[in-house]
Short mmCIF file of C-alpha atoms and ligand atoms in Angstrom, two decimals:
data_model
loop_
_atom_site.label_atom_id
_atom_site.label_comp_id
_atom_site.label_asym_id
_atom_site.label_seq_id
_atom_site.Cartn_x
_atom_site.Cartn_y
_atom_site.Cartn_z
CA UNK A 917 -21.99 40.50 23.30
CA UNK A 918 -20.49 37.10 21.33
CA UNK A 919 -21.31 33.70 23.12
CA UNK A 920 -17.54 33.35 24.52
CA UNK A 921 -17.60 36.83 25.86
CA UNK A 922 -20.98 36.32 27.70
CA UNK A 923 -19.46 33.18 29.00
CA UNK A 924 -16.19 34.67 29.98
CA UNK A 925 -18.18 37.47 32.02
CA UNK A 926 -20.14 35.00 33.56
CA UNK A 927 -16.93 33.05 34.75
CA UNK A 928 -15.17 36.19 35.92
CA UNK A 929 -18.57 37.00 37.79
CA UNK A 930 -18.50 33.63 39.77
CA UNK A 931 -14.71 33.76 40.34
CA UNK A 932 -13.44 31.42 37.36
CA UNK A 933 -11.57 34.16 35.78
CA UNK A 934 -8.15 32.45 34.71
CA UNK A 935 -5.75 31.92 31.83
CA UNK A 936 -8.53 29.21 30.32
CA UNK A 937 -10.89 32.03 30.19
CA UNK A 938 -8.82 34.56 28.43
CA UNK A 939 -8.99 32.16 25.62
CA UNK A 940 -10.84 32.65 22.44
CA UNK A 941 -11.96 30.10 20.29
CA UNK A 942 -10.30 31.80 16.85
CA UNK A 943 -6.80 31.19 19.26
CA UNK A 944 -6.86 27.29 18.31
CA UNK A 945 -8.14 27.87 14.58
CA UNK A 946 -5.65 27.04 12.11
CA UNK A 947 -5.56 29.08 8.46
CA UNK A 948 -2.43 28.00 6.84
CA UNK A 949 -1.24 25.92 4.86
CA UNK A 950 -4.67 25.50 3.23
CA UNK A 951 -4.58 21.82 1.92
CA UNK A 952 -4.39 21.37 -2.08
CA UNK A 953 -7.46 20.79 -3.92
CA UNK A 954 -7.73 17.13 -5.05
CA UNK A 955 -10.72 16.02 -7.35
CA UNK A 956 -11.79 12.60 -6.30
CA UNK A 957 -11.85 10.01 -8.86
CA UNK A 958 -15.66 9.81 -10.70
CA UNK A 959 -16.10 6.33 -9.20
CA UNK A 960 -14.59 4.76 -6.08
CA UNK A 961 -11.29 3.56 -6.60
CA UNK A 962 -10.50 5.99 -9.52
CA UNK A 963 -7.56 7.80 -9.52
CA UNK A 964 -7.87 11.25 -7.88
CA UNK A 965 -6.13 14.03 -9.79
CA UNK A 966 -3.22 14.13 -8.12
CA UNK A 967 -2.62 10.63 -8.65
CA UNK A 968 0.21 9.05 -11.01
CA UNK A 969 -1.17 6.53 -12.74
CA UNK A 970 0.93 3.51 -12.89
CA UNK A 971 -1.11 1.21 -14.88
CA UNK A 972 -4.57 2.55 -16.34
CA UNK A 973 -4.93 -0.43 -18.95
CA UNK A 974 -3.03 0.50 -22.10
CA UNK A 975 0.62 -0.07 -21.40
CA UNK A 976 3.39 -0.66 -19.48
CA UNK A 977 5.57 2.90 -19.87
CA UNK A 978 6.06 3.04 -15.77
CA UNK A 979 7.09 -0.45 -15.33
CA UNK A 980 10.95 -2.25 -15.99
CA UNK A 981 12.11 -5.90 -15.68
CA UNK A 982 13.97 -6.17 -12.02
CA UNK A 983 16.61 -8.51 -13.49
CA UNK A 984 18.03 -5.74 -16.10
CA UNK A 985 15.71 -2.68 -15.98
CA UNK A 986 14.66 -3.93 -19.36
CA UNK A 987 11.26 -3.47 -20.99
CA UNK A 988 8.73 -5.18 -18.31
CA UNK A 989 8.09 -8.64 -20.19
CA UNK A 990 4.32 -8.81 -18.63
CA UNK A 991 1.56 -9.06 -20.93
CA UNK A 992 -1.36 -6.86 -21.36
CA UNK A 993 -4.54 -8.35 -21.95
CA UNK A 994 -8.18 -6.55 -22.32
CA UNK A 995 -7.05 -3.77 -20.13
CA UNK A 996 -5.56 -5.69 -17.47
CA UNK A 997 -1.71 -6.53 -16.53
CA UNK A 998 -1.12 -10.29 -16.40
CA UNK A 999 1.93 -12.02 -14.94
CA UNK A 1000 4.50 -13.79 -17.11
CA UNK A 1001 6.59 -15.86 -14.80
CA UNK A 1002 9.38 -16.15 -17.23
CA UNK A 1003 9.71 -12.37 -17.44
CA UNK A 1004 10.20 -12.24 -13.82
CA UNK A 1005 9.28 -9.56 -11.14
CA UNK A 1006 8.72 -6.11 -12.69
CA UNK A 1007 8.90 -2.64 -10.76
CA UNK A 1008 8.36 0.92 -11.27
CA UNK A 1009 10.32 3.38 -13.20
CA UNK A 1010 9.87 5.67 -10.70
CA UNK A 1011 11.20 5.88 -7.03
CA UNK A 1012 8.91 6.69 -3.98
CA UNK A 1013 9.41 7.54 -0.42
CA UNK A 1014 5.85 7.40 1.91
CA UNK A 1015 2.66 6.94 -0.25
CA UNK A 1016 -0.68 6.18 -0.71
CA UNK A 1017 -1.22 3.12 -3.45
CA UNK A 1018 -4.19 1.84 -5.02
CA UNK A 1019 -4.30 -1.75 -6.76
CA UNK A 1020 -6.48 -4.25 -7.75
CA UNK A 1021 -5.34 -7.89 -8.55
CA UNK A 1022 -7.28 -10.76 -9.33
CA UNK A 1023 -6.72 -14.70 -9.27
CA UNK A 1024 -8.02 -16.72 -12.08
CA UNK A 1025 -11.32 -18.30 -11.70
CA UNK A 1026 -10.70 -22.26 -11.54
CA UNK A 1027 -7.08 -21.64 -10.14
CA UNK A 1028 -5.40 -24.79 -9.20
CA UNK A 1029 -2.96 -25.52 -6.15
CA UNK A 1030 -3.31 -24.91 -2.56
CA UNK A 1031 -1.74 -23.25 0.15
CA UNK A 1032 1.12 -20.72 -1.20
CA UNK A 1033 0.79 -22.46 -4.77
CA UNK A 1034 -2.34 -20.82 -5.72
CA UNK A 1035 -2.44 -17.33 -7.01
CA UNK A 1036 0.74 -16.25 -5.12
CA UNK A 1037 2.31 -13.09 -6.19
CA UNK A 1038 2.93 -9.69 -4.31
CA UNK A 1039 3.57 -6.08 -3.82
CA UNK A 1040 6.90 -5.04 -2.52
CA UNK A 1041 5.92 -1.88 -1.15
CA UNK A 1042 9.72 -0.64 -1.12
CA UNK A 1043 12.31 -2.74 -3.81
CA UNK A 1044 15.50 -2.81 -1.79
CA UNK A 1045 17.39 -5.01 -4.57
CA UNK A 1046 16.84 -7.87 -7.12
CA UNK A 1047 14.53 -10.61 -6.63
CA UNK A 1048 12.23 -10.69 -3.76
CA UNK A 1049 14.08 -8.05 -1.88
CA UNK A 1050 11.63 -5.24 -0.46
CA UNK A 1051 8.57 -5.56 1.79
CA UNK A 1052 5.91 -7.52 0.75
CA UNK A 1053 2.17 -7.01 1.11
CA UNK A 1054 1.39 -10.71 -0.08
CA UNK A 1055 -1.15 -11.81 -2.53
CA UNK A 1056 -2.57 -15.14 -2.45
CA UNK A 1057 -5.59 -16.85 -3.31
CA UNK A 1058 -6.69 -17.02 0.41
CA UNK A 1059 -10.69 -18.00 -0.38
CA UNK A 1060 -10.85 -21.19 1.47
CA UNK A 1061 -7.41 -22.07 0.91
CA UNK A 1062 -5.70 -22.10 4.49
CA UNK A 1063 -1.88 -21.67 4.67
CA UNK A 1064 0.42 -19.74 7.50
CA UNK A 1065 -1.74 -17.06 8.75
CA UNK A 1066 1.37 -14.26 8.02
CA UNK A 1067 1.70 -15.87 4.87
CA UNK A 1068 -2.28 -15.17 3.58
CA UNK A 1069 -3.58 -12.65 1.20
CA UNK A 1070 -2.91 -9.00 2.78
CA UNK A 1071 -0.33 -10.40 5.17
CA UNK A 1072 2.81 -8.43 5.43
CA UNK A 1073 4.51 -11.71 4.61
CA UNK A 1074 6.22 -13.34 7.55
CA UNK A 1075 5.63 -10.43 9.55
CA UNK A 1076 2.23 -9.70 10.64
CA UNK A 1077 -1.03 -11.54 9.35
CA UNK A 1078 -3.96 -9.49 8.29
CA UNK A 1079 -6.69 -8.28 11.14
CA UNK A 1080 -9.58 -9.86 8.39
CA UNK A 1081 -9.75 -12.59 5.91
CA UNK A 1082 -11.77 -10.22 3.16
CA UNK A 1083 -11.10 -12.12 -0.06
CA UNK A 1084 -13.40 -12.34 -2.84
CA UNK A 1085 -13.58 -15.56 -4.33
CA UNK A 1086 -11.32 -16.29 -7.22
CA UNK A 1087 -12.20 -14.89 -10.84
CA UNK A 1088 -13.38 -11.46 -9.13
CA UNK A 1089 -11.09 -8.46 -8.74
CA UNK A 1090 -9.57 -7.63 -5.25
CA UNK A 1091 -8.78 -4.09 -4.08
CA UNK A 1092 -5.54 -3.11 -2.05
CA UNK A 1093 -5.50 0.41 -0.81
CA UNK A 1094 -2.29 0.87 1.23
CA UNK A 1095 -0.57 3.75 3.21
CA UNK A 1096 3.27 3.42 3.33
CA UNK A 1097 5.36 5.08 5.62
CA UNK A 1098 8.83 4.79 4.13
CA UNK A 1099 11.62 3.84 6.93
CA UNK A 1100 14.29 6.60 7.87
CA UNK A 1101 17.81 6.14 8.57
CA UNK A 1102 20.47 8.34 10.81
CA UNK A 1103 23.45 9.36 8.71
CA UNK A 1104 25.58 6.44 10.44
CA UNK A 1105 22.61 3.95 9.02
CA UNK A 1106 21.06 3.36 12.22
CA UNK A 1107 17.20 3.30 11.77
CA UNK A 1108 15.59 6.12 13.14
CA UNK A 1109 11.76 5.02 12.14
CA UNK A 1110 10.50 1.80 10.92
CA UNK A 1111 8.52 1.13 8.07
CA UNK A 1112 4.64 1.37 8.79
CA UNK A 1113 1.88 0.06 6.79
CA UNK A 1114 -1.79 0.97 6.95
CA UNK A 1115 -3.80 -1.31 4.44
CA UNK A 1116 -7.47 -2.20 3.38
CA UNK A 1117 -8.40 -5.56 1.06
CA UNK A 1118 -11.75 -4.89 -0.44
CA UNK A 1119 -12.45 -1.55 1.94
CA UNK A 1120 -11.89 -4.08 5.30
CA UNK A 1121 -9.27 -2.58 7.60
CA UNK A 1122 -6.25 -5.33 7.31
CA UNK A 1123 -3.25 -3.69 8.59
CA UNK A 1124 -3.47 -0.94 11.33
CA UNK A 1125 -0.22 1.48 11.28
CA UNK A 1126 2.05 -1.95 11.45
CA UNK A 1127 5.75 -1.15 11.98
CA UNK A 1128 7.72 -3.43 9.88
CA UNK A 1129 11.14 -5.13 11.67
CA UNK A 1130 12.81 -4.98 8.24
CA UNK A 1131 12.04 -5.71 4.77
CA UNK A 1132 10.67 -9.46 4.05
CA UNK A 1133 12.71 -12.55 4.46
CA UNK A 1134 11.52 -16.15 3.51
CA UNK A 1135 13.83 -17.47 6.18
CA UNK A 1136 14.78 -16.07 9.35
CA UNK A 1137 14.24 -12.74 10.95
CA UNK A 1138 14.23 -9.31 9.26
CA UNK A 1139 16.48 -7.07 10.05
CA UNK A 1140 16.91 -3.20 8.38
CA UNK A 1141 19.67 -2.10 6.11
CA UNK A 1142 19.71 1.92 5.18
CA UNK A 1143 18.29 2.64 1.53
CA UNK A 1144 16.63 5.73 0.36
CA UNK A 1145 13.63 5.80 -2.14
CA UNK A 1146 12.54 2.73 -3.95
CA UNK A 1147 10.60 1.31 -6.63
CA UNK A 1148 7.21 -0.70 -5.81
CA UNK A 1149 7.81 -4.09 -7.50
CA UNK A 1150 5.48 -6.86 -8.46
CA UNK A 1151 6.09 -10.31 -8.08
CA UNK A 1152 6.23 -13.29 -10.69
CA UNK A 1153 5.58 -16.29 -8.30
CA UNK A 1154 5.60 -20.00 -9.50
CA UNK A 1155 2.63 -20.41 -7.38
CA UNK A 1156 -0.55 -20.67 -9.47
CA UNK A 1157 -1.45 -18.25 -11.63
CA UNK A 1158 -1.22 -16.39 -13.33
CA UNK A 1159 -2.40 -13.29 -11.08
CA UNK A 1160 -3.50 -10.15 -13.27
CA UNK A 1161 -3.39 -6.41 -12.06
CA UNK A 1162 -5.31 -3.21 -13.02
CA UNK A 1163 -6.10 0.33 -11.98
CA UNK A 1164 -2.91 0.91 -10.15
CA UNK A 1165 -2.08 4.29 -8.98
CA UNK A 1166 -0.12 6.17 -6.28
CA UNK A 1167 -0.18 9.70 -4.36
CA UNK A 1168 3.39 10.33 -3.11
CA UNK A 1169 2.94 11.84 0.42
CA UNK A 1170 6.75 13.45 0.55
MG1 MG B 224 4.05 -13.42 -2.66
#
């Protein structure tokens, strides 16, 4: 007699028989859909088999300049992507809904400046327009560099400070792993569900399922305007750098 049957028989004998005892372990097993097989990256941080590599060290074919959608004018040096301030922000040619993102970045050793003017860049998790329009996950040298906490590295700029400061010193690579849940809107444009962000900085949880009040605003309170799929955008900021990037990949979740 199977274990569950024996238990059911005992339960019946002592008067516990009822709907709960009629259930079997198999009743709560799910057998479909079967999760797809994904081969993990060979090393931690390497792109898994189903990732879209946005920058692998060779070229900028996945990127365009934000201002004219022409070629992205940042430079590739020794396999890293280096911000070129004069070229402005760059964004992906592809658009995304919700996704998992891995991106590595570095503030140069010996960076000058302080506060927001020290290794400033940013990842706009969805670009909602030209310039800095979008939802910014801040990039900044926050290693012994105080600034307003909702503007330090790994903050959701002006909305949510990070849960911890997990910075490595300038000159070392930093890693962001991000889960972006895109906002949804009703047909009349009203917000149905807000954007949400979970993020790790160098493996440390810094944003835990944080709901955003809208795209980032430098001045004033954020508010939503309806939008659909959007590019991922990187910021060319005048505030001390230049910041470099490497090993950027994304796994769409919708
Ligand atoms: Mg920034």
